[in-house]
XYZ file of C-alpha atoms in Angstrom:
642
model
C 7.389 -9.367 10.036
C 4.136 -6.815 8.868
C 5.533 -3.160 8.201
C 3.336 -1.573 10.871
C 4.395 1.896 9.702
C 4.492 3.078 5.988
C 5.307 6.485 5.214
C 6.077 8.408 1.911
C 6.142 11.650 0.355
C 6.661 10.909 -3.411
C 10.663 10.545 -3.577
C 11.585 8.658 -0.237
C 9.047 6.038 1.142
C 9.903 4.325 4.661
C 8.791 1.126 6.474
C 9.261 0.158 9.876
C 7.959 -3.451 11.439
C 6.667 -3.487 14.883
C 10.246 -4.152 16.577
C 10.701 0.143 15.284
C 13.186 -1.194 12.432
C 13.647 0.476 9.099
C 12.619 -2.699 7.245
C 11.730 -0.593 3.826
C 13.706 2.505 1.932
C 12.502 3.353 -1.375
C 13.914 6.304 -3.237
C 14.435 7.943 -5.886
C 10.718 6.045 -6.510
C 8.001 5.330 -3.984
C 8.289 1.897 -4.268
C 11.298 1.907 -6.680
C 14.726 1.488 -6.414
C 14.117 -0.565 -2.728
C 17.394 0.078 -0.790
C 16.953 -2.356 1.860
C 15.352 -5.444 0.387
C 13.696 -5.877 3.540
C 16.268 -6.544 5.406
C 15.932 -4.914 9.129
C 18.003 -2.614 10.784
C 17.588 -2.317 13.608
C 17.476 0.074 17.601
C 18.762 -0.982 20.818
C 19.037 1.413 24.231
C 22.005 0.797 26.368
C 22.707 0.927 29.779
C 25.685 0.675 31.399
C 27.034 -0.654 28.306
C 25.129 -3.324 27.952
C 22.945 -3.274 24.390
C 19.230 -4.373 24.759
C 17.575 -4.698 21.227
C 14.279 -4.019 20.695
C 13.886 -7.226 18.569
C 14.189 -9.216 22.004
C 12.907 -9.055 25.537
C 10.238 -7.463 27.433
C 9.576 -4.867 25.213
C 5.953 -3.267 24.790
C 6.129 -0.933 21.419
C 3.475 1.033 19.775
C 3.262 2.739 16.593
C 0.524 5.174 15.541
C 0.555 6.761 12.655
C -0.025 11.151 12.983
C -2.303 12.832 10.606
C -3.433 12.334 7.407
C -0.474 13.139 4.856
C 1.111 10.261 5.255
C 4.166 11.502 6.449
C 4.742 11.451 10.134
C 4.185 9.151 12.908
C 5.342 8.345 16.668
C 6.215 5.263 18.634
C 6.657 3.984 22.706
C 8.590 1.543 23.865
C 8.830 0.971 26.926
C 10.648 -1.962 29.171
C 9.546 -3.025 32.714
C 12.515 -5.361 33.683
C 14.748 -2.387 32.152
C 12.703 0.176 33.392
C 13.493 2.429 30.490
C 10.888 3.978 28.436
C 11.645 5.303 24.529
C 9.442 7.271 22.889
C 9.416 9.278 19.824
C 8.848 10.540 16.291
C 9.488 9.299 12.689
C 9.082 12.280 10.075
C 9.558 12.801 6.550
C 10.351 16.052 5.018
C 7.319 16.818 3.040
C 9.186 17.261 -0.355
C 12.470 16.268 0.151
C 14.632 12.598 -0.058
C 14.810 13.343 4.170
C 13.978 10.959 6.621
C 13.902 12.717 10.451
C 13.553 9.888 13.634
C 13.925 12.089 17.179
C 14.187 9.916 20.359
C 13.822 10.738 24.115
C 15.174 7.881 26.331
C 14.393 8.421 29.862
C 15.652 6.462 32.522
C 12.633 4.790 35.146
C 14.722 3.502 37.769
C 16.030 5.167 41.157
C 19.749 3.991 40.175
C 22.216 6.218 38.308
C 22.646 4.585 34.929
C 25.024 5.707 31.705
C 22.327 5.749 29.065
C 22.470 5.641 24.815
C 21.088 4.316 21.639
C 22.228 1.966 18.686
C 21.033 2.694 15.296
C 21.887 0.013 12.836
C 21.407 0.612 9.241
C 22.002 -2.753 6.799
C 21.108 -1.736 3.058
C 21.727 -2.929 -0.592
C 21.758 0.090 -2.217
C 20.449 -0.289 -5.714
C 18.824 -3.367 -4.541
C 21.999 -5.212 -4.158
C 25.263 -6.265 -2.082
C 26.994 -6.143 -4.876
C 29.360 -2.929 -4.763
C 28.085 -0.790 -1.541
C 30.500 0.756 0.507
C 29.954 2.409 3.643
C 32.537 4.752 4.909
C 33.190 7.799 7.906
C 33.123 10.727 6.921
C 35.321 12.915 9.379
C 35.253 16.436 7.447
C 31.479 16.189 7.873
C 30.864 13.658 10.628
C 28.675 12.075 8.908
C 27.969 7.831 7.924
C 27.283 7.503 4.376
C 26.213 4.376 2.440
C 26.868 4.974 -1.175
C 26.964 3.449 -4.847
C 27.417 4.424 -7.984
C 24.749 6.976 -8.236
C 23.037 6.262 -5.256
C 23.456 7.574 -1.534
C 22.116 7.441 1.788
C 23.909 10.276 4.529
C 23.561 9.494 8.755
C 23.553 12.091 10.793
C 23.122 12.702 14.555
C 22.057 16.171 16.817
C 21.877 15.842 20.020
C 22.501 18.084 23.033
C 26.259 18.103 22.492
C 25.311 19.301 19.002
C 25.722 18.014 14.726
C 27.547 15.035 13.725
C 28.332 11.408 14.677
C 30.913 10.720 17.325
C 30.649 7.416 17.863
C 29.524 4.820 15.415
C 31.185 0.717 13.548
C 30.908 -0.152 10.050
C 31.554 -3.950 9.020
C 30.247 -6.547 6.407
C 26.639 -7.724 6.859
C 27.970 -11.381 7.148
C 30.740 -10.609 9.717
C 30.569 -11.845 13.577
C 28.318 -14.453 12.806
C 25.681 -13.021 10.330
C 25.619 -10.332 12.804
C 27.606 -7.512 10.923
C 27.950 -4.239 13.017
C 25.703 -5.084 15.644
C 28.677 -8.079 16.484
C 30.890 -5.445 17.123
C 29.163 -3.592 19.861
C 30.468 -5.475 22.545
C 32.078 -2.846 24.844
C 31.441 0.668 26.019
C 32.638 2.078 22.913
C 32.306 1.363 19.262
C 35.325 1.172 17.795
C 35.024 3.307 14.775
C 36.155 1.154 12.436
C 36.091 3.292 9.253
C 34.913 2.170 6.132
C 33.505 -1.357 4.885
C 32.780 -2.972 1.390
C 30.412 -5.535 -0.274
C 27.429 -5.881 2.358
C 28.195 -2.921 4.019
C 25.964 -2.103 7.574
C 26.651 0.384 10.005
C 25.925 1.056 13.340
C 26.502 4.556 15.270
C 25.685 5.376 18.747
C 24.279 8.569 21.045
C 25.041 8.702 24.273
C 23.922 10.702 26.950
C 26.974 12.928 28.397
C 28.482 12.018 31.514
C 27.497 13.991 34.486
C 23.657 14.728 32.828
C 21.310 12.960 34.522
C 18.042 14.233 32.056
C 16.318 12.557 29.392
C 18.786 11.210 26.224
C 17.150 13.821 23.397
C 18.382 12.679 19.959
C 17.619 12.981 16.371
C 19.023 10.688 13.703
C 18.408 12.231 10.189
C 18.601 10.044 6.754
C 19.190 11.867 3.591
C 18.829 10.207 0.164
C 20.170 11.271 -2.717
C 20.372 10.781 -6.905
C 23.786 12.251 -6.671
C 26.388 12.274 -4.263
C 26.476 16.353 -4.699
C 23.361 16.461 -3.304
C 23.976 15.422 0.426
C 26.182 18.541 1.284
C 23.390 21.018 0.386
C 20.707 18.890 2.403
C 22.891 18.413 5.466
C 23.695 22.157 5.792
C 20.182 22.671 5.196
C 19.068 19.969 8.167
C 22.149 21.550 10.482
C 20.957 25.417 9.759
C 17.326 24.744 10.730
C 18.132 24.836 14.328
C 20.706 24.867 17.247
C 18.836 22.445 19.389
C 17.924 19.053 19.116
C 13.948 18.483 18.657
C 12.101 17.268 21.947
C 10.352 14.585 20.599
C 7.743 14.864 22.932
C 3.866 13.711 21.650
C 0.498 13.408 22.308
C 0.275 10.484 24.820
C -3.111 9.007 23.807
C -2.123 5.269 22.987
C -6.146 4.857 23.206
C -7.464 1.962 21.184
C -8.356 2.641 17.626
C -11.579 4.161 16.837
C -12.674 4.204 13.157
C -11.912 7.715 12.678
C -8.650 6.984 13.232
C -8.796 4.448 11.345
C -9.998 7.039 8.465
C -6.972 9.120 9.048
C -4.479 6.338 9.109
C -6.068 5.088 5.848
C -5.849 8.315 3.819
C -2.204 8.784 5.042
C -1.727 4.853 3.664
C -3.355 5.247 0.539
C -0.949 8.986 -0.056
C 1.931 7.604 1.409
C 2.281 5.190 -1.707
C 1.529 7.766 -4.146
C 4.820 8.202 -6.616
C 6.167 12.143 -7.609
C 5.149 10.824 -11.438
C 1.807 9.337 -10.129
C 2.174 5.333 -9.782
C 0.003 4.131 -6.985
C 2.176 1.151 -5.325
C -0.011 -2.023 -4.193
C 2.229 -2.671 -0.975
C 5.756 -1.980 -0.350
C 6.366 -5.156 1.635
C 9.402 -7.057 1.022
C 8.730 -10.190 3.235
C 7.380 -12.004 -0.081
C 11.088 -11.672 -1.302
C 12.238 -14.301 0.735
C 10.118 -17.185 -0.620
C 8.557 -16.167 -4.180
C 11.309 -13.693 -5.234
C 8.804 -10.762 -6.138
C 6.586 -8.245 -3.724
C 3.641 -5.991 -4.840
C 5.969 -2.673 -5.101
C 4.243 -2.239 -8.304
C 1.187 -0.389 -9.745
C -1.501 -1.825 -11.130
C -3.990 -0.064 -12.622
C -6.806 -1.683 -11.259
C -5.672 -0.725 -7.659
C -4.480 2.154 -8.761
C -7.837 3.044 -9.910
C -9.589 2.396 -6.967
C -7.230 3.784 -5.041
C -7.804 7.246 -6.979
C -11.230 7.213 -6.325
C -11.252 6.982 -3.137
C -8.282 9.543 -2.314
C -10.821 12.228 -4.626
C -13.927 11.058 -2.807
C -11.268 12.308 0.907
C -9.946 15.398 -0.422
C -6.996 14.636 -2.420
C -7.990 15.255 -5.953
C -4.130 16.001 -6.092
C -2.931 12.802 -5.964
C -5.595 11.266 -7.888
C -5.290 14.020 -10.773
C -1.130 12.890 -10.031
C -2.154 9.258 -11.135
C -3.957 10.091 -14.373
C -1.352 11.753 -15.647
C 0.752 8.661 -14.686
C -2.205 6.496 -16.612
C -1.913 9.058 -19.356
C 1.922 8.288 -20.467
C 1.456 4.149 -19.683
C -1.493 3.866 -21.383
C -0.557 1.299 -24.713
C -1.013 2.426 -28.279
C -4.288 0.050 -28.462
C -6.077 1.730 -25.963
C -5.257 -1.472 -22.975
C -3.224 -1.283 -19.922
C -0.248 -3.463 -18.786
C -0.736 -5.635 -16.007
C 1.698 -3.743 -13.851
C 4.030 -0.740 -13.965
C 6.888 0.305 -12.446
C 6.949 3.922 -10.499
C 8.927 4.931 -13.473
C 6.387 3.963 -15.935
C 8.071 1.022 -17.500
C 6.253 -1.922 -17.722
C 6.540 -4.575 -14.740
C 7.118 -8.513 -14.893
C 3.741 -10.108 -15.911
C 2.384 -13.550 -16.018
C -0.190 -13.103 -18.656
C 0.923 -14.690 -21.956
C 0.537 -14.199 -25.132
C -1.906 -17.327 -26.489
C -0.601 -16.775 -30.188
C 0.329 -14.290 -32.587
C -3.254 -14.689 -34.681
C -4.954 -14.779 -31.077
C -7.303 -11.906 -30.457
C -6.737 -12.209 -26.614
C -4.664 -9.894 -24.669
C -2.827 -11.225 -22.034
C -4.764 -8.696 -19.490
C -7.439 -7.834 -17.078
C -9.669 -5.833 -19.408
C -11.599 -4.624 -16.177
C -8.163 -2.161 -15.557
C -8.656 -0.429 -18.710
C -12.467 0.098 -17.438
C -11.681 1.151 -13.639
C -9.213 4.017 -15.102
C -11.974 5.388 -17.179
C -14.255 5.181 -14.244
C -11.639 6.995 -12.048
C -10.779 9.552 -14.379
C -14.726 10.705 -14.431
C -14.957 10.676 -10.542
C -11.797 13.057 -10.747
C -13.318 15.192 -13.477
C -16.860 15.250 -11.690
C -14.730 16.184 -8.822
C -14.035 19.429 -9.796
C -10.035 18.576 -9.679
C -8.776 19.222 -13.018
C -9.598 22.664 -15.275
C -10.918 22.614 -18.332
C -7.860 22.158 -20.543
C -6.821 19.383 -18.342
C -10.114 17.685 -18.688
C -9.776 18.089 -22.318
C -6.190 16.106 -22.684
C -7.864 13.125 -20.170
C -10.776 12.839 -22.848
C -8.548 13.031 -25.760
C -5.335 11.036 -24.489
C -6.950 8.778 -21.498
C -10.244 8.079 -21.438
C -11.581 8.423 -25.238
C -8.505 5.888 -26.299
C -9.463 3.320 -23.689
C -13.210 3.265 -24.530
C -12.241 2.671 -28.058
C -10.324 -0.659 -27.067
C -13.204 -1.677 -24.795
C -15.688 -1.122 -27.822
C -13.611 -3.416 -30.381
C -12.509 -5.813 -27.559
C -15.591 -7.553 -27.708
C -17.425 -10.882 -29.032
C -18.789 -10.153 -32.445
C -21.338 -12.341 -31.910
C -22.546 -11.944 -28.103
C -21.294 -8.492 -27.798
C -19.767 -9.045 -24.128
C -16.240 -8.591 -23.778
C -13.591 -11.412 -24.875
C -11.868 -13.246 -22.609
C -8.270 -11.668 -20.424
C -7.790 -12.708 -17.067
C -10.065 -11.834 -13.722
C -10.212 -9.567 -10.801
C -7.908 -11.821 -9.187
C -5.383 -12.339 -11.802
C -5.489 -15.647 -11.662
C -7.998 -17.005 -14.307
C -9.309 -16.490 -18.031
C -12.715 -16.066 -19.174
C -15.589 -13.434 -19.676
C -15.856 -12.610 -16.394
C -19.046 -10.649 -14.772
C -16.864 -8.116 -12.738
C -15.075 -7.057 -16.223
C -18.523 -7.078 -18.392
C -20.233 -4.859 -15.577
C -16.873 -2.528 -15.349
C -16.649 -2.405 -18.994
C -20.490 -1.209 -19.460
C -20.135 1.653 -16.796
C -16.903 2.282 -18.235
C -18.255 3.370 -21.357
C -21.491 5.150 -19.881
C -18.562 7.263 -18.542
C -16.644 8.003 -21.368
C -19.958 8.803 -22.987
C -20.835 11.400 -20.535
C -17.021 13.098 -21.044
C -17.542 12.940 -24.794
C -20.416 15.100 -24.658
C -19.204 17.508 -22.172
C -16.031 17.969 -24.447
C -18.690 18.267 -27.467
C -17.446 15.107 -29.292
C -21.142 14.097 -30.300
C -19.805 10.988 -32.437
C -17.793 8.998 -29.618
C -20.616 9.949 -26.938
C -23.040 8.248 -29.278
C -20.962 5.230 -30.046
C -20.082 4.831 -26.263
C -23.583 5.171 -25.065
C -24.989 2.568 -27.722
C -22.456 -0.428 -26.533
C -23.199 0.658 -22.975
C -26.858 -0.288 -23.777
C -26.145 -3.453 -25.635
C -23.992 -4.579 -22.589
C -26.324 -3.881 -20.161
C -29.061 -6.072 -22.249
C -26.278 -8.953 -23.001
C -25.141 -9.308 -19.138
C -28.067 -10.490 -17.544
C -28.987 -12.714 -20.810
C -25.528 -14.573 -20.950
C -24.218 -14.309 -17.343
C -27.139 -15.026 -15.248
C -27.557 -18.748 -13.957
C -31.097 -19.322 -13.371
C -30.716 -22.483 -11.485
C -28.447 -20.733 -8.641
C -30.245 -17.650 -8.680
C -27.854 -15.332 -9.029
C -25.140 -14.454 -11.513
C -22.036 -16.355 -12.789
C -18.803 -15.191 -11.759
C -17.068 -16.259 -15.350
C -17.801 -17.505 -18.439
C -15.806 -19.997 -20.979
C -17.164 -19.345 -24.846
C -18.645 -22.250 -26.435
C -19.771 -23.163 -30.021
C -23.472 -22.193 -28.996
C -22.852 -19.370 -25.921
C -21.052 -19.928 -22.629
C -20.504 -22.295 -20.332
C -21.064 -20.663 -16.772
C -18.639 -21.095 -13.249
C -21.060 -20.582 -10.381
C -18.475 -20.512 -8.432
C -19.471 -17.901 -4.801
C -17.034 -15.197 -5.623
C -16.285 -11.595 -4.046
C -16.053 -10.323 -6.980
C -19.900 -10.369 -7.528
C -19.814 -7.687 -4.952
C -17.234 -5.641 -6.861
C -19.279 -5.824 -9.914
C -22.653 -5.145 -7.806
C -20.671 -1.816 -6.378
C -19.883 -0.403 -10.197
C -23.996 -0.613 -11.375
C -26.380 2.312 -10.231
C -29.231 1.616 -8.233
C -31.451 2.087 -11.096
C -29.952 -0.756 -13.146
C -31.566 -3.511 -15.651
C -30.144 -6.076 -13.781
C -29.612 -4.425 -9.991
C -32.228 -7.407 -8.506
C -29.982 -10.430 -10.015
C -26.563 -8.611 -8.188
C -28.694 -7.927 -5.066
C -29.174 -12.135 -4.767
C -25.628 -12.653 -5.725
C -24.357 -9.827 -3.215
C -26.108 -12.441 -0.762
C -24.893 -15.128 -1.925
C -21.674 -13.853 -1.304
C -21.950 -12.507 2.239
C -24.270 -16.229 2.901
C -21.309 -18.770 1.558
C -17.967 -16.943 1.642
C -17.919 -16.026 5.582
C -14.828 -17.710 7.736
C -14.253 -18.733 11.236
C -12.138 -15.625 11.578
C -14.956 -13.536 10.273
C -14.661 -11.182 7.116
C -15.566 -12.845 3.750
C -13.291 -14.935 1.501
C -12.131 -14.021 -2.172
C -14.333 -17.088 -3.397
C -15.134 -20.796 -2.839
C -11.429 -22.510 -2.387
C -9.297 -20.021 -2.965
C -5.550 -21.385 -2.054
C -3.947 -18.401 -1.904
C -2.036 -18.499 1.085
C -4.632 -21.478 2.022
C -3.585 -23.272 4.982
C -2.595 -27.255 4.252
C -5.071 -28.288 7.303
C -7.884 -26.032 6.372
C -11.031 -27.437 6.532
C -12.407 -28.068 3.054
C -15.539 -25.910 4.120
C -14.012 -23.247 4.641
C -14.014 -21.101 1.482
C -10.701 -19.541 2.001
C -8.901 -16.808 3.902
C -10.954 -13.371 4.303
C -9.506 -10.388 2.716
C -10.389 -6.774 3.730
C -11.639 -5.455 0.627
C -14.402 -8.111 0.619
C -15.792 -7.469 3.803
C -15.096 -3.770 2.845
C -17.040 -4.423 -0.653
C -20.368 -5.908 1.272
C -20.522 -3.399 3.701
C -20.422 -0.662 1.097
C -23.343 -1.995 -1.365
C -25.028 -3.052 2.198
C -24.383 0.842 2.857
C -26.220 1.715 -0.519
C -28.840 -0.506 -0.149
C -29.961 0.238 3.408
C -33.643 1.247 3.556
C -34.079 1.656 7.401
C -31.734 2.063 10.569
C -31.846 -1.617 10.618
C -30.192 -2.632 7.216
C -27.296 -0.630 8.889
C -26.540 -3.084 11.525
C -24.251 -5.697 9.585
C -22.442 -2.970 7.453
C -21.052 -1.726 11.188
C -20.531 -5.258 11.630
C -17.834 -5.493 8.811
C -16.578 -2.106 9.435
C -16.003 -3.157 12.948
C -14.211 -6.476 12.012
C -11.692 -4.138 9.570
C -10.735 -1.983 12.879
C -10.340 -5.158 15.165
C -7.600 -5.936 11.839
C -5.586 -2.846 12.540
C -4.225 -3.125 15.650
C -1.921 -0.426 16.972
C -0.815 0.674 14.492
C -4.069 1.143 11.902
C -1.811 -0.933 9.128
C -4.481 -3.579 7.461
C -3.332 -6.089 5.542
C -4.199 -7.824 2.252
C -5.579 -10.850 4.039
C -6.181 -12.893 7.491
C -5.766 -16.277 8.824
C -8.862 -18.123 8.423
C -8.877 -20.044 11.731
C -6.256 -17.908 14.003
C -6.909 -14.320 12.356
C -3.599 -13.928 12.050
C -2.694 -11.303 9.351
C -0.837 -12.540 6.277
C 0.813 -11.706 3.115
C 1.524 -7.670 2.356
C 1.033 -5.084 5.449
C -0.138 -2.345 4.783
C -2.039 -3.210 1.184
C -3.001 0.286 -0.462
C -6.053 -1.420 -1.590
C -7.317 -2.577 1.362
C -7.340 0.814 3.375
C -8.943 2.566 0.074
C -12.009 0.092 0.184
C -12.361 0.871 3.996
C -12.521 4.532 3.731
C -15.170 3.882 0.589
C -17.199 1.604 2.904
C -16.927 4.346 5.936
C -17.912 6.950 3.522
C -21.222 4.908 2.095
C -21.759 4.008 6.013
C -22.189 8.368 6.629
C -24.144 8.771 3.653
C -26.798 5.896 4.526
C -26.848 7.613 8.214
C -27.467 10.843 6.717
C -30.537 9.788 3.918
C -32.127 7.810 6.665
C -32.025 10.409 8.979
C -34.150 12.772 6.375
């Protein structure tokens, strides 16, 4: 099941699908160490003892993201056979390893009912069964899960006041598979007190006896590093009031507009922004289940982008935050990892090594590039001071142009061959030639600012001989449009016309006033004419079996991704001449809202025939590439208007 609600604040990231389960707990990382695996939780509301889970029956539930930090967000669920509505809020502290969820149950019927909650809690602390324990805590009245050096508190207010009262701990393989949530079979959990291995617990809030008002709860999480830590962040939680938090909130559950959408997707993209400045892909953990990895990594190309677009919305903080990250993983030859960890140690890769005499990397050579071009739109942002800009030039930027200079053909001059956009393929590919070229147009423009006349010079002359070389080697006269890779041959390439999204990419990273901006314009067509699906949206490329469907008609190209109806819509966007060029970039934008749903979450990809959503919910990447395609959408609007 999708994570329809991602929050994080740099130390504690949360995930909850759309049955209100905490299905993702991150910490002391965004994205790193995952405390849950994926595994859900899970809420139930009980009435006259008798549990109802949210995971089953009639239940309606929304979740909407609130504001733009990425931090905070409410939910409604509401029952008609039950006639019980539950609404609330889920909040993280903005600093702090705290996770707040209030709750007001109210009771819809005529009939006098005994009301409460269960909150179930099954983690793998250190991203394992192996060793948790999960104990009472009576001194504090408190649940806490704990491990070596890891820890996760429970505790409850409500309108009797602090602590948990009532609450079952057990093995996550007991009753059945069921663990805890087996043993809530009466009025009363029994408080059983401690539990080992696969440790889950569940604790209850009831409403008191005699009160016939509205159940008002809150359930707060605390992580820590240390066990130490917990006592000074539970008094802390317990001295901040005497009364329990009406979780009362704005009652708009109005469809999505798109600047809602805009909000949701700037709290998205900061949400998976890391204390030390990774930028996770997706903190989904449904992938674990069948390939044994997720995307809870960074990459630096969607880091990158990601950047970009969080300085183009305001938050030059968190895109300065990932430089710095980019800074300290940057390799001693100038070339980025595939992947990192939030911690900065380098990730599990599947780009080999072809030999030790080999002049191939075993990377995407277009990452390098798309952190140089991030780190100028942060420094033409205004974000950093001058010092700061300095140390990018000197330990980011200048560094990584020099690899992209000598990490080329000596005879064609384009780059050598690493592996695609996609990950997936090697060659000299047009995406990473284009990147590469306005890569080092950047760096240029930094070297002189920083009054090093020598690289600006050298940067600025390969610029120019890539911009000459492109068009001459990658441009396929008898399709009219460019090649999306090349394969070196004894006398020049060998060219895959393959349709391919990432023409569009590349076609984004050129200026207007480029050599070659009339061959990307026909292969920006090309693109929008051959890779569109049944379920609208445009494919990655031409059979892409990615997550392909086994009955998929062979004319379909693939499954359509966000970022590549997001990519068309924004060069659409640039190119618009009159109020009707505008028409089919609202066309894309508006297929990207009819994505989101509730709860604004858009995912990496959709069902090509039932538009279902599949593989990671929320991906980073594709809300960043919406907000860029709404922000080129206001820009056309505004030149056209004079």
């Amino acid at each position: 099941m999708s994570r329809e609600i991602a929050l994080g604040n740099g130390r504690l990231f949360a995930a909850f699908d759309a049955d209100l389960a905490l299905r993702e707990l991150t910490f002391p990382h965004v994205g790193q160490e995952n405390h849950t695996l994926g595994r859900a939780g899970g809420l139930a509301v009980v009435l006259d003892g008798e549990n109802h889970w949210l995971d089953g029956g009639d239940w309606r539930i929304r979740l909407r993201p609130l504001g733009d930090e990425g931090r905070r967000a409410r939910f409604l669920a509401a029952s008609r056979s039950l006639e019980i509505e539950l609404r609330g809020t889920i909040e993280l502290d903005a600093a702090r390893p705290v996770l707040r969820r209030t709750f007001r149950l109210r009771d819809l019927s005529p009939r006098r009912r005994r009301l409460g909650l269960l909150v179930r809690h099954d983690l793998a602390l250190l991203e394992s069964d192996l060793g948790n324990g999960v104990r009472f805590d009576p001194s504090r009245r408190v649940v806490m899960h704990y491990k070596r050096r890891r820890c996760v508190l429970l505790d409850v207010r409500d309108a009797i006041g602090d602590g948990v009262r009532e609450w079952t701990l057990a093995r996550e393989d007991d009753h059945g598979g069921l663990g805890s949530r087996g043993r809530a079979r009466s009025d009363r959990l029994d408080g059983n007190p401690t539990a080992v291995g696969a440790g889950d617990s569940l604790i209850a809030i009831r409403r008191p006896e005699g009160d016939d008002g509205d159940l008002l709860a809150r359930l707060t999480l605390i992580a820590g590093e240390e066990a130490a830590e917990l006592d000074a962040e539970l008094a802390r939680e317990r001295g901040a009031d005497g009364l329990v938090l009406d979780p009362a909130v704005d009652d708009d559950w109005a469809p999505l507009d798109h600047a809602a959408l805009e909000r949701i997707s700037r709290g998205v993209c900061a949400a998976h922004v890391d204390r030390d400045g990774a930028i996770m892909a997706g903190i989904d953990s449904e992938m674990i289940a069948t390939a044994r990895e997720s995307y809870a990594y960074c990459w630096p190309r969607d880091g990158a982008c990601i950047a970009e677009t969080l300085e183009a919305a305001g938050r030059g903080d968190l895109a300065a935050r990932f430089l710095a990250f980019a800074e300290r993983v940057i390799g001693d030859e100038g070339f980025f990892e595939q992947r990192f960890h939030a911690d900065g140690s380098p990730a599990s890769s599947w780009h080999a090594w072809a030999g030790p005499d080999d002049p191939h990397r075993p990377i995407q050579a277009d990452e390098t590039a798309l952190v140089v071009l991030a780190a100028d739109a942060v420094v033409r942002g205004g974000t950093v001071a001058p010092e700061r800009r300095r140390r990018i030039h000197e330990r980011l930027v200048r560094p990584a142009a020099r690899f992209l200079v000598a990490y080329r053909d000596p005879e064609t001059r384009l780059p050598l061959p690493s592996h695609d956009l996609w990950e997936e393929r090697s060659g000299v590919h047009l995406f990473t030639a284009v990147a590469t070229e306005r890569a080092l147009v950047a760096a240029s423009d930094l070297a002189e600012t920083e009054g090093d006349a020598a690289s600006a010079a050298e940067f600025a002359r390969v610029a120019g001989e890539l911009a000459a070389r492109i068009p001459h080697h990658l441009f396929h006269r008898e399709a009219d449009r460019f090649a999306r890779r090349a394969e070196r041959t004894a006398t020049g390439y060998h060219l895959d016309v393959t349709v391919d999204a990432s023409l569009a990419a590349a076609a984004l990273l050129a200026p207007p006033d480029s050599p070659y901006a009339d061959e990307l314009a026909r292969s920006v067509r090309a693109v929008e004419r051959e890779l569109g699906t049944p379920a609208g949206g445009i494919a990655r490329y031409q059979g892409d079996t990615y997550h392909r469907r086994d009955d998929l008609d062979p004319g379909i190209p693939g499954n359509p991704w966000i970022i590549g109806a997001a990519w068309v819509a924004t060069w659409r966007a640039r190119h618009a001449r009159r109020e009707a060029d505008l028409a089919p970039v609202r066309r894309h934008l508006d297929w990207i809202l009819a994505r989101a749903g509730d709860s604004g979450a858009l995912p990496e990809q959709i069902d090509a025939v039932t538009g279902a959503d599949l593989s990671v919910k929320p991906l980073t990447w594709s809300h960043a590439e919406y907000l860029r395609a709404r922000a080129a959408l206001a820009e056309a609007e505004a030149r056209l208007r004079g």
